[in-house]
XYZ file of C-alpha atoms in Angstrom:
771
model
C 85.686 136.111 77.098
C 85.220 133.914 80.296
C 85.477 137.250 83.152
C 87.656 135.768 85.235
C 90.390 135.270 82.686
C 89.653 139.563 81.710
C 90.454 140.920 84.731
C 92.893 138.331 85.260
C 94.807 140.210 82.055
C 97.600 141.310 83.428
C 99.122 137.603 85.303
C 101.576 136.283 88.186
C 101.973 131.738 87.746
C 102.134 130.546 91.190
C 105.172 129.252 92.323
C 106.190 128.863 88.227
C 109.736 128.168 88.256
C 109.972 128.325 84.532
C 107.384 130.187 83.053
C 105.145 127.830 80.440
C 104.315 128.813 76.341
C 101.586 127.642 74.878
C 98.862 125.980 75.285
C 97.253 123.291 72.589
C 93.973 123.001 74.434
C 90.670 124.750 72.461
C 89.464 125.366 76.846
C 92.786 126.705 76.731
C 92.641 129.617 74.064
C 92.147 132.771 76.246
C 93.827 132.066 78.773
C 97.108 131.533 77.066
C 96.577 134.325 74.881
C 96.787 136.732 76.979
C 100.145 134.993 78.090
C 98.815 133.066 81.179
C 100.024 129.914 82.117
C 97.397 126.766 82.060
C 97.502 123.755 83.802
C 94.777 120.739 84.389
C 95.857 120.800 88.727
C 92.183 120.941 89.464
C 91.319 118.531 86.404
C 89.809 121.379 84.515
C 91.914 123.612 81.568
C 92.408 127.003 84.070
C 94.857 129.900 84.717
C 97.371 128.937 87.059
C 96.952 132.328 88.315
C 93.049 131.375 89.278
C 94.470 128.221 91.718
C 93.717 128.853 95.314
C 96.910 126.848 95.726
C 100.518 126.129 96.082
C 101.673 125.196 92.360
C 104.820 125.180 90.171
C 105.188 124.148 86.294
C 108.016 123.439 84.397
C 106.892 123.633 80.873
C 108.489 120.741 78.119
C 111.076 123.142 76.217
C 112.769 123.640 79.563
C 113.004 120.520 80.759
C 114.560 119.611 77.454
C 117.328 122.306 77.821
C 117.415 121.662 81.569
C 118.222 118.165 80.587
C 116.169 117.479 83.425
C 114.665 113.678 82.313
C 114.297 111.935 85.999
C 113.440 113.222 89.453
C 116.603 113.992 90.417
C 116.848 116.405 87.534
C 114.331 118.221 89.079
C 115.051 119.349 92.309
C 117.080 122.294 91.399
C 113.696 123.407 89.476
C 110.888 122.693 91.969
C 110.871 124.060 95.655
C 110.075 122.112 97.975
C 111.118 118.805 96.708
C 113.083 116.937 98.465
C 114.440 113.491 96.727
C 115.957 109.964 99.199
C 117.412 107.883 96.412
C 120.014 105.444 95.549
C 119.581 104.426 92.368
C 116.526 106.078 89.422
C 113.449 103.735 90.017
C 114.373 103.382 93.403
C 113.709 107.343 95.075
C 111.250 108.300 97.762
C 110.229 111.250 96.615
C 108.759 114.630 99.241
C 107.543 117.917 100.121
C 107.083 120.349 102.206
C 109.380 117.583 104.426
C 106.426 114.990 104.855
C 108.379 111.842 105.699
C 108.649 109.456 108.344
C 110.907 106.643 106.472
C 107.224 104.482 106.493
C 106.696 102.174 102.710
C 103.553 103.963 101.943
C 104.018 106.691 99.345
C 103.280 109.976 100.493
C 103.361 111.827 97.089
C 101.197 111.042 94.495
C 102.234 110.615 91.166
C 100.301 111.121 87.995
C 100.479 110.697 84.024
C 98.132 112.427 82.696
C 95.509 112.039 84.595
C 96.188 108.574 85.683
C 97.825 107.921 88.866
C 100.123 105.501 89.729
C 101.732 103.196 91.399
C 100.459 100.993 94.417
C 98.189 103.183 96.913
C 98.830 100.184 99.935
C 102.122 99.834 102.228
C 102.509 96.672 101.326
C 104.087 97.178 98.451
C 106.971 99.222 99.270
C 105.522 102.217 97.446
C 107.061 104.940 99.444
C 110.511 103.998 97.994
C 109.294 103.078 94.204
C 107.653 106.300 92.556
C 107.084 106.585 89.280
C 110.760 108.347 87.735
C 108.944 108.862 84.366
C 111.439 110.243 82.093
C 110.626 113.726 80.848
C 110.679 113.639 76.597
C 107.639 115.394 74.727
C 106.453 116.476 77.694
C 103.763 119.947 76.979
C 104.616 120.513 81.273
C 105.437 118.932 85.359
C 102.800 120.114 87.672
C 103.613 120.214 90.478
C 100.487 120.786 93.472
C 102.077 121.364 96.638
C 99.756 120.167 100.586
C 97.249 117.448 100.818
C 95.349 117.159 97.572
C 92.670 114.482 99.310
C 90.141 115.734 97.781
C 90.272 115.961 94.456
C 93.302 112.561 94.095
C 92.689 110.771 97.410
C 95.179 108.690 99.119
C 98.677 109.303 99.399
C 98.621 112.451 98.164
C 99.885 114.034 101.569
C 102.844 116.509 100.364
C 101.385 117.054 97.421
C 100.530 115.218 93.381
C 103.854 115.432 90.556
C 101.321 114.689 87.142
C 102.968 114.180 83.877
C 101.392 116.005 80.963
C 102.133 114.535 77.891
C 102.097 116.440 74.448
C 98.600 114.826 72.971
C 98.170 114.444 69.177
C 97.186 117.185 66.967
C 95.151 117.685 63.701
C 96.974 120.842 62.727
C 100.079 119.362 60.968
C 102.557 117.206 60.718
C 105.831 117.138 63.583
C 108.575 114.574 63.263
C 111.976 115.908 65.365
C 114.867 114.463 66.559
C 118.024 114.195 69.346
C 121.456 112.609 69.874
C 123.250 113.203 72.649
C 126.848 112.450 73.982
C 127.829 113.477 77.072
C 131.149 112.628 79.601
C 130.485 112.273 82.740
C 133.778 112.640 85.448
C 135.501 109.305 85.998
C 132.660 107.139 84.338
C 131.825 105.735 81.046
C 129.881 108.171 77.875
C 126.877 107.903 78.410
C 124.454 109.226 75.196
C 120.985 110.243 74.304
C 118.445 109.006 71.171
C 115.294 110.713 71.763
C 112.489 111.063 68.549
C 109.010 112.125 68.040
C 106.675 112.111 65.216
C 103.286 113.579 64.950
C 101.101 112.684 62.359
C 97.268 113.980 61.249
C 95.874 111.313 59.696
C 92.351 113.158 59.551
C 90.336 116.731 60.279
C 88.890 114.252 62.905
C 92.372 112.006 63.737
C 95.839 111.717 64.585
C 98.187 109.395 65.641
C 101.578 110.854 67.720
C 104.663 108.348 68.573
C 107.978 108.938 70.915
C 110.955 106.868 72.088
C 113.778 106.925 73.792
C 116.008 105.850 75.217
C 119.342 106.862 77.645
C 122.253 105.295 78.948
C 124.204 106.636 81.943
C 127.686 105.470 82.754
C 128.780 103.654 85.751
C 130.774 106.078 88.627
C 131.557 103.653 90.849
C 134.394 100.484 90.753
C 134.390 97.533 92.885
C 138.632 96.922 93.587
C 138.761 93.257 95.096
C 138.937 94.111 98.395
C 137.235 92.263 101.461
C 137.893 88.960 101.383
C 135.819 86.569 103.458
C 136.491 86.259 105.970
C 136.900 82.204 107.035
C 134.830 80.481 110.052
C 137.403 78.855 112.519
C 137.669 75.574 110.427
C 141.116 75.089 108.272
C 139.091 73.132 105.617
C 137.368 77.032 104.716
C 138.142 77.684 101.229
C 138.613 81.287 101.720
C 137.772 83.515 98.914
C 139.630 85.859 97.749
C 138.143 89.077 98.283
C 135.426 91.408 96.063
C 134.767 91.887 91.854
C 137.243 93.446 90.202
C 134.902 96.180 88.615
C 135.160 98.939 86.992
C 132.390 101.320 86.354
C 129.912 99.175 88.065
C 126.755 101.717 88.349
C 125.924 101.920 84.468
C 122.044 102.418 83.853
C 120.169 102.845 80.873
C 116.848 103.813 80.046
C 114.053 102.977 77.515
C 110.415 104.170 76.822
C 107.935 105.262 74.157
C 104.887 106.627 73.620
C 101.524 105.419 71.513
C 98.827 108.419 71.505
C 95.808 108.314 69.171
C 93.222 111.222 69.010
C 89.645 110.887 67.793
C 87.713 114.348 67.777
C 85.147 114.090 65.037
C 83.442 117.454 66.839
C 84.066 120.494 68.988
C 82.091 118.645 71.853
C 83.529 114.913 71.029
C 88.121 113.683 71.810
C 88.922 110.335 72.722
C 92.459 109.640 73.225
C 93.464 105.997 73.716
C 97.285 105.828 74.996
C 100.304 103.667 76.313
C 103.027 103.943 77.947
C 106.272 102.416 78.658
C 109.356 102.968 80.191
C 112.458 100.349 81.461
C 115.285 101.680 84.716
C 118.035 98.097 84.264
C 120.736 99.688 86.266
C 124.025 97.648 86.804
C 124.283 98.582 90.089
C 123.239 100.779 92.794
C 125.025 103.994 92.850
C 126.242 103.106 96.211
C 130.054 102.932 97.337
C 131.390 102.413 101.373
C 132.104 105.409 103.584
C 133.318 105.436 107.218
C 130.716 105.431 109.448
C 131.410 108.213 111.454
C 132.665 110.918 108.992
C 130.883 109.828 105.635
C 134.354 109.920 104.203
C 134.535 107.578 100.609
C 137.421 104.112 101.911
C 139.298 102.692 99.786
C 140.718 106.095 98.527
C 137.554 106.664 96.361
C 134.054 105.764 95.215
C 134.478 101.909 96.467
C 131.190 99.225 96.252
C 132.826 96.397 97.866
C 130.313 93.666 95.948
C 131.108 90.075 95.700
C 128.415 89.332 93.312
C 126.901 92.134 91.184
C 123.175 94.152 91.923
C 121.673 94.917 88.912
C 117.854 96.732 89.026
C 114.703 95.939 86.328
C 112.094 98.599 86.516
C 108.987 97.922 84.513
C 106.168 100.533 83.994
C 103.336 100.214 81.771
C 99.887 102.029 81.376
C 98.129 101.860 79.001
C 94.954 104.736 79.328
C 91.777 105.766 76.919
C 90.323 109.572 77.940
C 87.450 110.691 76.674
C 85.578 113.727 77.153
C 82.348 114.893 75.832
C 80.058 118.244 76.200
C 76.680 117.183 76.845
C 75.902 120.956 76.407
C 75.458 122.743 80.030
C 77.833 119.773 81.237
C 81.089 117.635 80.246
C 81.578 114.051 81.118
C 84.666 113.032 81.518
C 86.038 109.656 81.918
C 89.900 108.031 82.695
C 89.968 104.761 82.561
C 93.301 102.663 82.949
C 95.781 99.187 83.675
C 98.513 99.750 84.579
C 101.244 97.717 85.810
C 104.790 97.922 87.461
C 107.552 95.709 88.668
C 110.538 95.607 90.109
C 113.761 93.022 90.154
C 116.782 93.599 91.541
C 119.695 91.243 93.365
C 121.078 91.847 96.588
C 124.348 91.419 97.308
C 124.127 89.212 101.104
C 127.215 87.569 101.719
C 127.820 89.638 104.496
C 124.038 91.001 105.622
C 124.383 90.313 109.524
C 121.194 87.969 109.350
C 120.268 87.135 112.383
C 121.588 89.895 114.413
C 124.839 88.070 115.776
C 127.468 90.081 113.783
C 127.543 86.422 111.209
C 127.603 87.305 107.738
C 125.129 85.060 106.205
C 128.587 83.420 103.905
C 129.706 82.794 106.884
C 126.213 81.596 108.972
C 125.306 79.551 105.055
C 128.919 78.021 105.109
C 128.052 76.210 108.813
C 124.524 74.930 108.869
C 124.847 73.064 105.263
C 128.495 71.695 106.089
C 128.721 67.607 105.374
C 130.101 66.643 109.035
C 133.829 64.928 107.958
C 134.451 66.783 104.355
C 136.124 69.754 103.482
C 133.872 72.594 103.161
C 132.994 74.982 100.466
C 132.182 78.519 101.239
C 129.213 79.075 100.979
C 127.641 83.184 99.718
C 124.283 84.607 99.309
C 121.888 86.588 97.035
C 118.706 88.138 98.158
C 116.171 87.876 94.691
C 112.941 90.052 94.653
C 110.176 90.987 93.365
C 107.799 93.891 93.844
C 104.853 94.444 92.494
C 102.139 96.219 91.064
C 98.698 95.291 88.849
C 96.340 98.319 88.709
C 92.623 99.539 87.324
C 91.458 102.700 88.129
C 88.485 104.410 86.584
C 87.483 107.658 86.721
C 83.606 109.894 86.107
C 83.820 113.440 85.859
C 80.644 115.852 85.579
C 82.607 119.213 85.169
C 80.413 122.444 84.742
C 80.945 125.379 81.661
C 84.048 127.977 82.844
C 81.522 130.550 84.730
C 82.266 134.120 86.444
C 79.799 132.648 88.788
C 79.486 128.637 89.497
C 81.646 126.186 88.293
C 81.509 122.511 90.257
C 83.367 119.201 89.237
C 82.013 116.103 90.771
C 83.051 112.767 89.961
C 83.923 109.204 91.501
C 86.391 106.615 91.337
C 87.198 103.718 91.466
C 90.782 100.813 91.910
C 91.462 97.571 92.001
C 95.101 96.954 92.920
C 96.793 93.432 92.812
C 100.268 93.387 94.656
C 102.910 90.931 95.498
C 105.695 90.903 96.857
C 109.076 87.540 96.688
C 111.999 87.311 99.256
C 114.520 84.127 97.900
C 117.318 83.680 99.409
C 119.716 81.698 97.451
C 122.825 80.075 98.457
C 125.771 80.819 95.571
C 129.518 80.244 94.918
C 131.680 82.945 95.794
C 132.719 84.280 92.564
C 130.861 83.315 90.178
C 126.845 83.341 92.229
C 125.599 79.945 90.065
C 123.092 78.610 92.915
C 125.381 74.526 94.740
C 123.081 71.984 93.636
C 121.994 70.758 96.517
C 121.398 73.039 98.674
C 117.414 74.600 99.452
C 116.850 77.708 99.348
C 117.021 79.368 102.940
C 114.045 81.523 102.503
C 111.852 81.390 100.086
C 108.927 84.684 101.310
C 106.004 85.484 99.565
C 103.474 88.787 100.046
C 100.508 89.255 98.902
C 97.246 91.485 98.530
C 95.519 93.125 97.284
C 93.659 96.833 97.763
C 90.243 98.002 96.499
C 88.560 101.709 96.824
C 85.625 103.333 95.779
C 85.021 106.869 96.124
C 82.915 109.611 95.739
C 83.425 113.864 95.580
C 83.095 117.033 95.049
C 84.678 120.564 94.339
C 83.288 123.758 93.270
C 84.329 127.513 93.109
C 81.696 129.362 93.935
C 83.037 133.555 92.000
C 80.315 136.015 95.099
C 82.166 139.367 93.657
C 84.648 140.062 90.405
C 87.657 139.982 92.583
C 86.478 137.994 96.008
C 85.746 133.204 95.022
C 85.411 130.555 97.599
C 86.042 126.902 96.910
C 85.873 124.092 98.393
C 85.424 120.238 98.083
C 85.343 117.039 99.651
C 86.008 113.246 99.295
C 84.357 110.498 101.181
C 86.303 106.583 99.726
C 85.840 102.568 101.183
C 88.430 100.595 101.112
C 89.078 97.198 101.923
C 92.682 95.231 101.735
C 93.407 91.366 101.732
C 96.574 89.856 102.578
C 98.054 86.518 102.928
C 102.426 85.681 103.574
C 103.053 82.720 102.991
C 107.505 80.225 102.427
C 109.563 78.800 104.599
C 113.076 79.516 106.309
C 114.652 76.408 105.399
C 118.101 76.261 108.772
C 119.373 73.362 110.712
C 119.706 75.645 113.875
C 115.950 76.843 114.068
C 113.297 74.432 116.042
C 112.659 70.960 113.163
C 115.260 72.858 111.078
C 113.387 75.338 109.486
C 110.108 77.654 109.811
C 106.815 77.172 107.949
C 105.258 81.308 107.376
C 100.917 80.726 106.875
C 99.582 83.674 108.246
C 96.254 84.046 105.002
C 92.550 86.354 104.792
C 94.325 89.080 106.356
C 92.001 91.746 106.108
C 90.995 95.487 106.568
C 89.114 97.702 105.741
C 88.680 102.058 106.563
C 86.790 104.625 105.149
C 87.870 108.100 104.977
C 86.160 111.372 104.832
C 89.146 114.678 103.621
C 87.889 118.187 102.517
C 89.578 121.676 102.259
C 88.294 125.522 101.702
C 89.979 128.277 100.686
C 88.858 131.736 100.084
C 90.668 133.719 97.637
C 89.846 137.704 97.044
C 91.933 139.429 93.681
C 93.889 143.157 95.221
C 94.019 144.182 91.772
C 94.998 142.914 88.661
C 98.363 141.612 89.152
C 97.760 141.377 93.433
C 96.243 138.146 94.493
C 95.659 136.459 98.060
C 94.682 133.431 99.190
C 94.204 130.382 102.381
C 93.600 127.751 102.082
C 92.823 124.365 103.967
C 93.041 120.922 103.330
C 93.131 117.178 104.571
C 95.408 114.387 103.447
C 95.856 110.481 104.527
C 97.550 107.672 102.973
C 95.180 104.558 103.645
C 96.332 101.727 106.915
C 95.505 98.580 106.061
C 96.299 93.834 107.544
C 99.456 93.176 108.786
C 101.206 90.426 107.911
C 102.022 89.803 111.584
C 105.683 87.273 112.307
C 104.455 84.822 114.784
C 104.254 86.024 119.118
C 104.526 89.385 117.627
C 103.222 92.318 119.658
C 101.768 94.430 117.180
C 98.908 95.002 116.186
C 96.637 93.395 113.667
C 95.959 96.554 111.007
C 97.279 100.266 110.905
C 94.815 103.078 110.433
C 95.161 105.678 108.364
C 97.700 108.591 109.315
C 95.213 112.114 108.709
C 97.585 115.620 107.265
C 95.780 119.267 107.731
C 97.582 121.401 105.876
C 96.815 126.382 106.495
C 97.931 127.721 103.713
C 98.537 131.387 102.957
C 99.373 132.435 99.472
C 100.306 136.375 97.550
C 100.668 136.708 94.053
C 102.163 139.993 93.365
C 103.833 141.680 89.584
C 103.599 144.801 87.702
C 101.607 145.571 84.405
C 103.655 144.897 81.521
C 104.460 140.800 83.062
C 108.543 141.794 83.450
C 107.667 140.665 86.589
C 106.048 138.388 89.365
C 106.599 137.318 92.750
C 104.663 134.071 94.394
C 105.251 133.610 97.880
C 103.043 130.425 99.848
C 103.391 129.958 104.322
C 102.094 126.940 105.511
C 101.493 124.911 108.524
C 101.068 121.485 108.234
C 99.214 119.232 111.265
C 100.473 114.907 110.871
C 98.873 112.991 112.970
C 98.656 108.863 113.825
C 101.854 108.880 111.600
C 102.133 105.208 110.105
C 105.832 103.777 110.435
C 107.410 100.623 109.523
C 108.544 98.628 112.539
C 111.068 95.402 113.242
C 109.552 93.016 115.230
C 110.923 89.820 115.922
C 112.872 90.330 112.223
C 110.003 90.999 110.457
C 108.872 95.133 109.237
C 105.324 95.293 110.097
C 103.423 99.048 109.504
C 102.342 100.934 112.441
C 100.992 104.331 114.322
C 102.562 106.131 116.062
C 103.600 110.538 117.892
C 102.561 112.957 115.479
C 104.255 115.470 113.462
C 104.458 119.787 112.325
C 106.294 121.290 109.176
C 106.271 125.103 109.374
C 108.063 126.893 106.055
C 107.824 128.541 102.639
C 108.560 128.656 99.490
C 109.046 131.378 97.109
C 109.412 132.415 93.747
C 110.366 136.186 91.986
C 111.119 136.110 88.209
C 112.579 139.148 86.122
C 111.861 138.880 81.775
C 113.956 141.904 79.915
C 113.499 141.221 76.584
C 116.320 137.636 75.765
C 116.418 137.640 79.585
C 114.902 136.101 81.852
C 116.215 135.267 85.940
C 114.271 133.362 88.125
C 115.361 132.787 91.935
C 113.755 130.178 93.453
C 113.466 128.545 97.274
C 111.529 126.824 99.631
C 112.645 126.888 103.236
C 110.629 124.094 105.821
C 111.476 123.312 109.295
C 109.354 119.762 109.620
C 110.018 117.554 113.242
C 108.815 115.101 115.519
C 106.517 116.409 117.737
C 106.278 112.950 119.818
C 108.705 109.961 121.022
C 107.668 107.251 118.306
C 107.532 103.838 119.552
C 111.266 103.373 120.901
C 111.570 100.573 118.063
C 111.894 103.572 114.933
C 113.564 105.499 117.009
C 112.182 108.921 116.392
C 112.028 111.807 119.835
C 109.447 114.711 120.142
C 112.090 117.166 118.499
C 114.131 114.955 115.890
C 114.264 116.768 111.974
C 112.176 114.730 109.975
C 114.137 112.459 107.490
C 116.035 114.442 104.304
C 114.510 117.588 104.611
C 117.162 120.182 103.599
C 116.269 122.718 105.581
C 117.167 125.687 102.981
C 116.782 125.164 98.900
C 117.989 128.349 96.858
C 118.068 127.989 92.871
C 118.982 130.951 91.141
C 118.887 130.224 87.179
C 118.375 132.334 83.813
C 118.647 131.957 80.166
C 118.997 135.354 78.140
C 118.279 134.505 74.363
C 119.235 136.348 70.724
C 118.130 136.425 67.408
C 122.141 135.424 65.096
C 122.419 134.633 61.340
C 119.352 134.828 59.522
C 116.837 132.487 61.282
C 118.486 131.759 64.396
C 118.109 132.123 67.427
C 120.412 131.771 70.511
C 121.111 131.275 74.112
C 123.081 131.275 77.110
C 122.108 129.582 80.949
C 122.747 129.131 84.551
C 122.046 127.943 87.501
C 123.215 127.696 90.527
C 121.733 125.556 93.888
C 121.885 124.661 97.265
C 120.120 122.052 98.755
C 121.066 122.483 102.743
C 122.459 119.699 105.027
C 119.588 116.334 106.004
C 119.895 114.002 108.510
C 119.500 109.797 107.841
C 116.439 108.017 109.271
C 115.363 108.119 113.266
C 117.366 105.110 113.873
C 119.799 105.720 111.281
C 122.498 107.142 114.483
C 126.490 107.880 114.913
C 126.088 104.128 118.339
C 123.105 102.426 117.454
C 123.141 101.303 121.284
C 121.934 104.972 122.660
C 119.026 106.075 120.729
C 120.344 109.567 122.048
C 123.436 109.623 119.488
C 123.154 111.482 116.834
C 121.964 111.069 113.367
C 124.185 110.828 110.587
C 123.588 114.073 108.216
C 123.921 114.555 104.437
C 126.078 118.038 104.259
C 124.341 120.651 102.622
C 126.325 121.090 98.719
C 125.656 123.795 95.726
C 125.331 122.624 92.732
C 126.997 124.815 89.148
C 124.638 124.242 85.500
C 125.683 125.750 82.547
C 124.186 125.755 78.958
C 123.665 127.427 75.470
C 122.512 126.780 72.163
C 122.112 127.632 68.754
C 119.075 126.735 67.658
C 117.048 127.004 63.651
C 114.451 126.400 61.497
C 114.792 122.289 60.742
C 118.521 122.841 63.800
C 119.805 122.717 66.724
C 122.750 122.268 68.987
C 123.666 122.819 72.219
C 125.973 122.507 74.925
C 125.482 121.670 78.815
C 127.017 120.959 82.145
C 125.394 119.597 84.361
C 127.560 120.092 88.020
C 130.583 121.493 86.862
C 131.759 121.773 90.403
C 131.768 118.163 91.029
C 130.093 117.561 93.967
C 129.364 114.921 96.390
C 126.152 115.953 97.203
C 124.477 112.653 99.588
C 120.822 111.425 98.891
C 120.959 108.367 100.367
C 123.297 106.854 103.889
C 122.528 103.084 104.321
C 124.000 102.092 108.355
C 126.263 99.713 108.548
C 125.335 95.656 108.273
C 124.468 95.641 104.552
C 129.271 96.124 103.629
C 132.248 94.509 104.638
C 134.343 95.476 107.654
C 131.281 98.375 109.277
C 131.948 100.143 106.273
C 128.573 102.747 106.434
C 127.125 104.107 102.566
C 126.587 106.846 100.816
C 124.271 107.728 97.658
C 126.012 110.685 95.423
C 124.846 112.959 92.116
C 125.971 112.372 89.014
C 129.901 114.214 89.158
C 130.292 116.344 87.133
C 129.209 115.676 83.179
C 129.598 117.746 80.247
C 127.492 116.665 76.584
C 126.944 117.779 73.283
C 123.359 117.730 71.661
C 122.339 117.760 67.959
C 118.911 118.066 67.223
C 116.971 117.727 63.288
C 112.322 118.706 63.144
C 110.701 118.320 60.091
């Protein structure tokens, strides 16, 4: 037996929110037999208690039992994770408070070993993190703090890694489940899931899974707020907004097909296709008073002149090879992924020129025909954002050892991204394009990102109790961008503005590193220190005419200082894990608006300090977990005045405290069944909006809008037979309006602001069958 596993026979999970059950890979068997949680956070299978960093794991069983299938559901299960979201698939994910509202992501998302999403700041990656459905997952691993050494760019705050169930040659498996739920003031929702594993032979297996989820809408448009007419009696006035109920329903469809070829114990090849579509009828926003954030119009009302559908597509194709060459293993991960986000924005009341003129008034004015009665025009903004990404990673990995373990790797990515916007003049009420009216605006940004990286990581076991882990990564990226488009407005000089910015380039070669000593005081107690860095790539700016902005912006860098302690008792019935951290963030990437155009720039510094903890106790069929995080994240310098951040300002949408208390109790019933009951109470603290989202927009020192703290209660119960299951669940039973996003006035009628909230109280039942 490997000595590291032997001396950790009684283990403590590192920030493990819910204990992971068995692991299937051969390399994990020894640890799993000891009740250890095994993860691949450091790109090799190893016991989580041996990893010198804060890691949370949520098992696939726990995900299904908690009905946790998206980012928002994970917030209550993972200490320190926060979400700023207006609808599923459009989410800004933050860990340890690392958020300043920029456009490049600070948290990396992986599906198995495949990175998903754009690496650059020119494809809206910050708000388009891959919201992967969790069905048929072995587990989710959450790595906190910068992961620049092994995971590279855009992992400043950490990494979320979805680990899917692999095909197995051990035997046939099939299971299917259907659920129905009722949400307060919403349409009925339902879900269908299924998976089949087929061992074609002793060396070849296939696994296919699929899911469909339909969530009913809970906002409405009530026919209020007519579009105001110009001072012209010939203008036809539109009576009001659309009259529709439950306008924000959504469907999620997807699945995965994997083939595993394993002709020997030393060679395996996994081929996987993963797809997922998220279709939303409208965003989850509704209008509120801009000062108090209290709902207007008596409920969750979104004044829609036109619907705002969103369609998101994920496609991932991967090939993963693991070949034991004798004394060293060669691992190869090849992938091609496609991401596409299409949405339509109701542009009837957008203040286009910043002069208080709604789009509908502006379009009617500039396209009027002299001497005739004008027909009021409205506007729709269509946008497509997409990224095609190829990646290749090679790794040489040493065998497990009680003396020295190492990993050498090389990584390459080639990404093509596009953002395409069109403003279309349409008829109010119908949304049909108006014949004879040209597109008032047609703009696109095309960009490429190419990176090559070399990295290494090692662990030196100086004694049976003392380990030293260290690593470094060098990367080199080259980027190209171009912006082209045409704005046609008769009020502009010459009647139009043509934008052609081509051959915009940038390149840089950042280096990141990590250093982590770890000491085992006893078989059940260990402590570690960790210093690690991470970065987000800089890039070229698509500059507007005469903009006082830099041609390029630099990468930002974050350094993490962390101390962690893990302890428990000899029987494994109690474990406690705590990590304290300090993060120093420099050259922060910030989004500025110059002459109506968004540009990226560097400015200011920030710091985040806090702690995360998890305590778990188990006795018989009863388990209770108490977890939480404290985060104090703030600017330590003023930002550019255009951004609006001041020294000492709390970073956006970061709760100071988040806490969760949950438990399950299981017992045998009948002759072949197990019953369980469980639940969770979760608290999310106050959060401030973006730096510029202030109650008085003319006063840069006025208070920012604030999302109030909220507490949710979830309950569940079920009976599990050998082949059948029957489960009941209730989520957000106190029907809290926990705010997940705050939009400042400017997009809504009569100067209203808008918010998004968590899903209202939902009660459901599910029935499953297994073969």
